[in-house]
XYZ file of C-alpha atoms in Angstrom:
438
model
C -16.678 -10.196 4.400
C -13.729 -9.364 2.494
C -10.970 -12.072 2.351
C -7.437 -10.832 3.228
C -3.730 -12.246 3.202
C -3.132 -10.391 5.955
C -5.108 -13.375 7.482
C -2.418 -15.574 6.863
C -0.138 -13.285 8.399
C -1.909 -13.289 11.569
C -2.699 -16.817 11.932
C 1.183 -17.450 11.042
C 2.248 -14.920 13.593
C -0.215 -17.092 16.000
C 0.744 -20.042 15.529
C 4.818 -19.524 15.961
C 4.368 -18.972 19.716
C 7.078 -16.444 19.508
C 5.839 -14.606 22.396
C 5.885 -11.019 21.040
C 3.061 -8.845 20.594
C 2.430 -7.740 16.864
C 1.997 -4.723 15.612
C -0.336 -4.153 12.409
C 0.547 -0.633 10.642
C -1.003 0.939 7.756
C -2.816 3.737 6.281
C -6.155 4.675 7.388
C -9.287 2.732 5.991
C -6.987 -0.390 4.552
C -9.249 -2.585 6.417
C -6.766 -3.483 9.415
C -9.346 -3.278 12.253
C -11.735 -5.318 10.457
C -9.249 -7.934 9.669
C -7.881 -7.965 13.102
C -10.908 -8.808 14.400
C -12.023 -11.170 12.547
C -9.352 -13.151 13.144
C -9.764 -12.925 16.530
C -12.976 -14.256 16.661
C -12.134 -16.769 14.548
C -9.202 -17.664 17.259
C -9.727 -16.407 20.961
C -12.255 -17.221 23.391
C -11.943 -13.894 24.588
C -11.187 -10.608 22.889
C -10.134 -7.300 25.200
C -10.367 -4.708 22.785
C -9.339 -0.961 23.307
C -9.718 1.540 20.837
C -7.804 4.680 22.056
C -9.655 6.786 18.609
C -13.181 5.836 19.165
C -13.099 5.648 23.100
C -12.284 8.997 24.595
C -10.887 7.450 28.146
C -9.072 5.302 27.088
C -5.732 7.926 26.439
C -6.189 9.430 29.698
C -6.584 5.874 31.831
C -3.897 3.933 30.028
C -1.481 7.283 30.734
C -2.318 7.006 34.194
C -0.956 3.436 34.558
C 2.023 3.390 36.975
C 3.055 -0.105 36.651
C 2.583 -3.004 34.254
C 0.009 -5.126 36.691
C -2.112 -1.515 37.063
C -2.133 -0.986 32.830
C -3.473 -4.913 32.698
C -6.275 -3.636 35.329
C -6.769 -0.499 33.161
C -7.201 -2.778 30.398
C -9.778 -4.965 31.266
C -11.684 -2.023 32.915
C -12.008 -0.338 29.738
C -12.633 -3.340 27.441
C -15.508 -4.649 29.977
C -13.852 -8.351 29.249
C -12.888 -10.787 31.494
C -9.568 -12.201 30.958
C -8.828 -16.319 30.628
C -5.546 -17.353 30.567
C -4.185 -18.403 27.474
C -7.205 -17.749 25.583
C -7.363 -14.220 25.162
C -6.086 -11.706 22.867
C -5.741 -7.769 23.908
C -6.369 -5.911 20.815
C -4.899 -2.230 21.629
C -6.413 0.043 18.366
C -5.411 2.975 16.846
C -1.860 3.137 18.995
C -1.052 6.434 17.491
C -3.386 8.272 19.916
C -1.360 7.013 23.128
C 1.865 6.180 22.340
C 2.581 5.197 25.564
C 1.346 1.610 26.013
C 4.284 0.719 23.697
C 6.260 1.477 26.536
C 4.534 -0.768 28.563
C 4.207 -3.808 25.800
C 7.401 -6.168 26.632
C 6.362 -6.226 30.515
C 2.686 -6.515 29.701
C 3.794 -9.616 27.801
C 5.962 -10.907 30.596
C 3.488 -10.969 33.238
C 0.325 -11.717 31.942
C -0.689 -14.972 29.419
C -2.312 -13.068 26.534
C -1.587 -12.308 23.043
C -1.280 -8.662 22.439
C -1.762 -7.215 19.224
C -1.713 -3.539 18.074
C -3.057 -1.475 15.335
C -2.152 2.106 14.419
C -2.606 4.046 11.091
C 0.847 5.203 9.208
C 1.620 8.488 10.946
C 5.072 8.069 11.562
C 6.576 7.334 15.087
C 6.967 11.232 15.397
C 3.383 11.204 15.866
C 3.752 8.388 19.004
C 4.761 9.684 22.541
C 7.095 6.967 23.154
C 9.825 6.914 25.728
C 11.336 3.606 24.596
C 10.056 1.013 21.949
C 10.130 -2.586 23.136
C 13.104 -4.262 21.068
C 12.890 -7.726 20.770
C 9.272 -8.074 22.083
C 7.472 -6.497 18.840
C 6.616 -7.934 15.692
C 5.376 -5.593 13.326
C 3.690 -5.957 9.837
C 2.214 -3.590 7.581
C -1.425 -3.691 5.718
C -2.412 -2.258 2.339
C -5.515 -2.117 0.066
C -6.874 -4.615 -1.496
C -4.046 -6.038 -4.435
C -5.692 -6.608 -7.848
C -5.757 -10.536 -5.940
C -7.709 -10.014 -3.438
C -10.181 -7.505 -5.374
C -10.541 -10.853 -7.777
C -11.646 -12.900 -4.678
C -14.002 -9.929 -3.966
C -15.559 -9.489 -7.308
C -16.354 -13.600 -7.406
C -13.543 -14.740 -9.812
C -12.713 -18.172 -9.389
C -9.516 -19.051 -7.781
C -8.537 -21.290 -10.132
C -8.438 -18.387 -12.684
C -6.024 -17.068 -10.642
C -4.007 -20.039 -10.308
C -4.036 -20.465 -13.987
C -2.438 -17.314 -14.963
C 0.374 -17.842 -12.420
C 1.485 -21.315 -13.451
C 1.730 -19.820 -17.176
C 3.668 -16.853 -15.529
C 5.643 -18.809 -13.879
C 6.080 -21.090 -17.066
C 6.599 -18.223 -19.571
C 4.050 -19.678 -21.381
C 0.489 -17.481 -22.782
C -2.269 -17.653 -20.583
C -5.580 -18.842 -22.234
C -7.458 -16.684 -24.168
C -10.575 -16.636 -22.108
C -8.463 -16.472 -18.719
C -6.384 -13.157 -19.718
C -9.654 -11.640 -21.307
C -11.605 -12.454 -18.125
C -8.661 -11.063 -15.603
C -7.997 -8.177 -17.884
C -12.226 -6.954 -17.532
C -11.155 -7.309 -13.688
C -8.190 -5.105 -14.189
C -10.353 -2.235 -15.449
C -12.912 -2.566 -12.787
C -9.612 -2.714 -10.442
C -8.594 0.961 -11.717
C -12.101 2.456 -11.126
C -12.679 0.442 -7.940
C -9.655 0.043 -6.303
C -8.808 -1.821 -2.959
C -10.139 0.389 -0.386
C -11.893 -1.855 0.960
C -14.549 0.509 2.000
C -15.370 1.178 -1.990
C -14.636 -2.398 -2.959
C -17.066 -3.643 -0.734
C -19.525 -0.728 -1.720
C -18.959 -2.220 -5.231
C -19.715 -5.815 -4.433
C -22.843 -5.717 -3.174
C -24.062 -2.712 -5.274
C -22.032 -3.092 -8.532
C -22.824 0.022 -8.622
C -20.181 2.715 -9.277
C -21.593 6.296 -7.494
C -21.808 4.325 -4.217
C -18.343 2.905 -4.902
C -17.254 6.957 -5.679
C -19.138 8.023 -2.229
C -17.306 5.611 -0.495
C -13.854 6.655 -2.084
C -14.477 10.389 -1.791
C -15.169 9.843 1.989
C -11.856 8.271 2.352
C -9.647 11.200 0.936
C -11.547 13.883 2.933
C -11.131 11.449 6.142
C -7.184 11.486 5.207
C -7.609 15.224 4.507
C -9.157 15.342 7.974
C -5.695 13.391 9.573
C -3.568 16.271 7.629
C -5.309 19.110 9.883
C -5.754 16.678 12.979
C -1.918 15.778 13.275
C -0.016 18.418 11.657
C -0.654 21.376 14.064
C 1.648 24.096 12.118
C -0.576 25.484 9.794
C 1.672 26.401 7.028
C 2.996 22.773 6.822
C -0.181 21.545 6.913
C -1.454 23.648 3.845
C 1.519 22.403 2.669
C 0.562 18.715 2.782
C -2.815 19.569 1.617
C -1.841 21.305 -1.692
C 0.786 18.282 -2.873
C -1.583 15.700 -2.019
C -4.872 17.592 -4.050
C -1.797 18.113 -7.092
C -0.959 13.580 -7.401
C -3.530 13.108 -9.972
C -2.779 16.244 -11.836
C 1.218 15.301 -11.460
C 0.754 12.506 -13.048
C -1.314 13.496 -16.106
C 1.897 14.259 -17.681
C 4.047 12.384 -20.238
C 6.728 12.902 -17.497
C 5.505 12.082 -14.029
C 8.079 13.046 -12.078
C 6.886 15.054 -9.217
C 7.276 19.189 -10.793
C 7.022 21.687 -8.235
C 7.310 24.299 -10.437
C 2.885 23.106 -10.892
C 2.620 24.163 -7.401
C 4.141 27.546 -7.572
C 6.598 29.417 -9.513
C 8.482 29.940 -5.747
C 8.118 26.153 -4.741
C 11.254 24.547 -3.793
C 12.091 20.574 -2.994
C 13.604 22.152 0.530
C 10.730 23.998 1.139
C 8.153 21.299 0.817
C 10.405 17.929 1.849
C 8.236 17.667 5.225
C 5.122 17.445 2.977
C 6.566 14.652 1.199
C 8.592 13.147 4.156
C 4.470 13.082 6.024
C 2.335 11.888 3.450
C 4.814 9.093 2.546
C 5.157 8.185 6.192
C 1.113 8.101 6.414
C 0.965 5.757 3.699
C -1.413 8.116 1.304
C 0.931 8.921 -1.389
C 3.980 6.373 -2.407
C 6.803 8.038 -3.046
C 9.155 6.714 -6.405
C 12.751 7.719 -6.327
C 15.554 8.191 -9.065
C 18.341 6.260 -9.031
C 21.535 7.012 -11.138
C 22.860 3.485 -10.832
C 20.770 0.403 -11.458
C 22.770 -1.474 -9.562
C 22.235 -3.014 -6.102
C 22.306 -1.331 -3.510
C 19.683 0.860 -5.509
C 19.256 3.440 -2.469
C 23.064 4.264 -2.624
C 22.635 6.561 -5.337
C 19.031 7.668 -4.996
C 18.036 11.338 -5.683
C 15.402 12.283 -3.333
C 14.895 15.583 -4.935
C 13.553 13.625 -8.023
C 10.719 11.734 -7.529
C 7.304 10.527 -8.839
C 4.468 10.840 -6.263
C 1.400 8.455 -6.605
C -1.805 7.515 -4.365
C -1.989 4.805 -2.323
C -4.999 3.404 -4.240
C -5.577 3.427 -7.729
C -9.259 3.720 -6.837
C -8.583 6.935 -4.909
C -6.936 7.935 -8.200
C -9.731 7.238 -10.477
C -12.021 8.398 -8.181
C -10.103 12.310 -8.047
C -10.381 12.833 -12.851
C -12.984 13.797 -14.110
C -16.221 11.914 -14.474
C -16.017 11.179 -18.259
C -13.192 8.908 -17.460
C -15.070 6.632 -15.679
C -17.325 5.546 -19.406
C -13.652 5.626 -20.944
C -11.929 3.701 -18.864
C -14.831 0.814 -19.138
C -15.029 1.275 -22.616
C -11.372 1.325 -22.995
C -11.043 4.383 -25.008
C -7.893 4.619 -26.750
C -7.599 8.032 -26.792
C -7.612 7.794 -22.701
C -4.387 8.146 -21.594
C -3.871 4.995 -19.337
C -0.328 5.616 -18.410
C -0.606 7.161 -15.056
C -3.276 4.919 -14.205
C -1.645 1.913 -14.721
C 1.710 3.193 -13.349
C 0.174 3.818 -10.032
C -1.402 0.366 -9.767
C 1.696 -1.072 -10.429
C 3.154 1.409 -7.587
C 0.607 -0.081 -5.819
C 0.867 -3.990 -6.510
C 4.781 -3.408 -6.228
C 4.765 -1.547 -2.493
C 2.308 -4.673 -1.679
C 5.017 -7.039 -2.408
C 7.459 -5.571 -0.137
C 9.379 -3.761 -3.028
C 10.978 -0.215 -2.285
C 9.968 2.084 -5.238
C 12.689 3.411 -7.399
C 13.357 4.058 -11.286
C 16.225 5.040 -13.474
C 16.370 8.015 -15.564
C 19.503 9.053 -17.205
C 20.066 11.675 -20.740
C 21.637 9.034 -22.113
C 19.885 6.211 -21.536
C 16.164 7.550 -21.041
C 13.685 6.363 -18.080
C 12.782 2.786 -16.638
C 9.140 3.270 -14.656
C 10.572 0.523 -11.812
C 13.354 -0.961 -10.476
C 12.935 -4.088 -8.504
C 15.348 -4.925 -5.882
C 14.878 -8.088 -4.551
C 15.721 -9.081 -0.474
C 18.604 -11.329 -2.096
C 20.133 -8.016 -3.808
C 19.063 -8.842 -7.380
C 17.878 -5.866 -9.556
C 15.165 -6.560 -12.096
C 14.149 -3.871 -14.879
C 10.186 -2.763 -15.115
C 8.492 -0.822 -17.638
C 5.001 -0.384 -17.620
C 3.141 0.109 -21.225
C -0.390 1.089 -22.021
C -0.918 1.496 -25.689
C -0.723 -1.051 -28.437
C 3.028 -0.447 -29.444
C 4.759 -1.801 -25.823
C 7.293 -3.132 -27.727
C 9.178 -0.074 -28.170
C 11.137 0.352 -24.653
C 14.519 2.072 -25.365
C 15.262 2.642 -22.099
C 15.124 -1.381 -21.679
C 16.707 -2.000 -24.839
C 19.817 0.227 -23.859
C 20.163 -0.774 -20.347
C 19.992 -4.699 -21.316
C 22.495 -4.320 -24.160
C 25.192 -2.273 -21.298
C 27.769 -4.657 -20.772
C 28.320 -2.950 -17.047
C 25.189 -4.576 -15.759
C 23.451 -7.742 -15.213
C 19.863 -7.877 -14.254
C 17.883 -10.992 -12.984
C 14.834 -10.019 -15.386
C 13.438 -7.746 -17.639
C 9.017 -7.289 -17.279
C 7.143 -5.165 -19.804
C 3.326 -4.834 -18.289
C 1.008 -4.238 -20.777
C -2.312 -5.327 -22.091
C -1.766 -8.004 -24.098
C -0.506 -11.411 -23.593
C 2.406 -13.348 -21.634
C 5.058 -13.840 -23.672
C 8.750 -14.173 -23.655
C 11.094 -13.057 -25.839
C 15.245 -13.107 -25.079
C 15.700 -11.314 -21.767
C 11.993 -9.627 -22.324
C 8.790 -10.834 -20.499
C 5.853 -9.761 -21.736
C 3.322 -9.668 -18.802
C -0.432 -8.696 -19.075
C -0.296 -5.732 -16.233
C -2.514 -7.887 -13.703
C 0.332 -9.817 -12.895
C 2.416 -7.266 -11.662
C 1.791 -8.724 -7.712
C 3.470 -11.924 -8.860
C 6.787 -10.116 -9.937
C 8.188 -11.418 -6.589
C 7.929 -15.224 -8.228
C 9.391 -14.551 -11.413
């Protein structure tokens, strides 16, 4: 069993007696079923699940419901559970495949006393046939994979490790020597592994890596699979196919930024913005934007024509070069080029931590991987470093020494150890989830 925040999350949405149902989005395979039920048995006396992918009634009954009291009946009919009052939970899974009990949620919720949650993968409402969306009677939170955190728990580092390396973060202060060399093995295992949590637990009880790279390769045909299931014009959906198969190839560029030019000579931003627009919305690929101002509010002057493009797991990533880079990446080759590998598990840690993805790029100024707009409006600056010299950031240097800007912090994530120097943190790249405490 894999341990998960979005445990807490549950148990805090429980516990608040709010009386809304909760809805649990994410991409496929990010463990959200698993989690969800698990939880449940750890808190209900009863558990009425329907899953409207797995059972092929269930669409047709719950559309067939003509009034709240007959969906309840439809419910417990196809869950086979009876219902106690107060101590049940209705898990409704995979939503996407019948929009319509949304619809239905805010008067489910009034007359009957359960707890209702939902599930659904990241398809985008357009993919939901929903006449109205209960306002006020939905909360709604969104999973992920596994962040380099939770992997630790998985891969049987100690807590207190953990715990370690944030106080000094939080301290500016270096972390131990045999702390940051024991979380920085787990960062490199991180990058092969990822957080699927599929792979990661294929990896804990094998340790194994071609079971791990089974279990990964699975999950990109299965979100392959989704492209063809939900996107029924076939030109779009080719689309979506051929920018999702060109991330890792993207990215194995000193510039990252998303070139379309790689696609085709013909291939326009116009052309292909629903293939972006989709597998963004699905939660596959997390899209980076350019800003032109680094100044809150960062979306004002965003560029959605320039963008960098990475996977939703690092893993998936890793999993999609070459097999040689496996033995490199363990060995820590430095001829490897670990830029786009690390970049996209920051991606990752960041969209985790509830930051929107943007970076700066300007002629005169040069490029900043991140920007990190916090929910109080404060920009921080990010750069993410993966050779020896990652004390060279021009970019950084320039921005920090305009006097038209003030930023709440300045991170360079690399591989070596915390430090701080004048506005500069120096942060070993596993602590890129804890940005949101500095």
């Amino acid at each position: 069993m894999l341990k998960r925040k979005a445990a807490e999350r549950l148990r805090a949405w429980k516990e608040s007696r709010a009386r809304r149902g909760l809805m649990v989005m994410g991409a496929r395979q990010v463990g959200k079923t698993t989690t969800i039920r698990e939880f449940a048995r750890a808190h209900y006396d009863v558990v009425a699940e329907v899953n409207f992918f797995e059972d092929e009634r269930a669409v047709e009954t719950i559309s067939g419901a003509t009034s709240a009291k007959d969906l309840f009946l439809r419910i417990t009919a196809l869950s086979g559970k009876e219902v106690v009052a107060g101590r049940t939970l209705v898990f409704l899974d995979e939503i996407q495949e019948c929009g319509d009990v949304l619809t239905w949620l805010k008067f489910l919720e009034e007359s009957t006393d359960c707890d209702y949650v939902l599930s659904g993968s990241r398809l985008g409402l357009d993919a939901f046939d929903v006449r109205s969306l209960p306002v006020g009677s939905l909360e709604t939170m969104e999973m992920f994979p596994l962040d380099f955190e939770e992997f630790c728990w998985a891969d049987g580092i100690a807590e207190p490790v953990i715990d370690e390396a944030r106080e000094c973060f939080l301290g500016r202060r270096p972390i131990p020597a045999f702390v940051h060399d024991k979380l920085m093995d787990a960062f490199y295992r991180y990058v092969l592994v990822g957080g699927m949590p599929a792979a990661t637990w294929a990896y804990a009880e094998t340790n194994a890596l071609p079971e791990t790279r089974a279990a990964q390769e699975a999950i990109v045909d299965l979100y392959e699979y989704d492209i063809s299931k939900y996107v029924i014009d076939k030109t779009e959906s080719r689309q979506i196919r051929m920018v999702y198969e060109s991330i890792p190839g993207q990215l194995n560029r000193a510039n990252k930024r998303f070139k379309f030019t790689r696609l085709s000579k013909s291939a326009r931003f116009a052309n292909l913005e629903t293939a972006f627009d989709w597998l963004e919305s699905a939660g596959v690929a997390l899209e980076t934007i350019r800003v032109s101002d680094p100044s809150f509010p960062l979306g004002l002057t965003e560029d959605r024509s320039s963008f960098k493009l990475y996977m939703n797991d690092v893993g998936l990533l890793t999993s999609r070069l070459m097999r040689e880079v496996d033995l490199d990446i363990l060995n820590r080759k430095s001829s490897m080029n670990f830029g786009s590998i690390f970049e996209n598990a920051v991606a990752q840690e960041l969209r985790s931590q509830g930051f929107p993805l943007f970076y700066y790029q300007s002629t005169s100024v040069g490029e900043i991987d991140f920007l990190l707009q916090d929910a109080s409006g404060d920009v921080s600056l990010c750069e993410v470093k993966s050779g020896k010299d990652y004390r060279r950031h021009s970019a950084m240097s320039n921005l920090l020494g305009t006097d038209n800007y003030r930023f709440k912090g300045a991170y360079v994530l690399c591989d070596g150890n915390l430090a701080q120097e004048g506005p500069i943190t120096y942060a070993p790249i596993y602590l890129a989830g804890m940005l949101r405490l500095g």
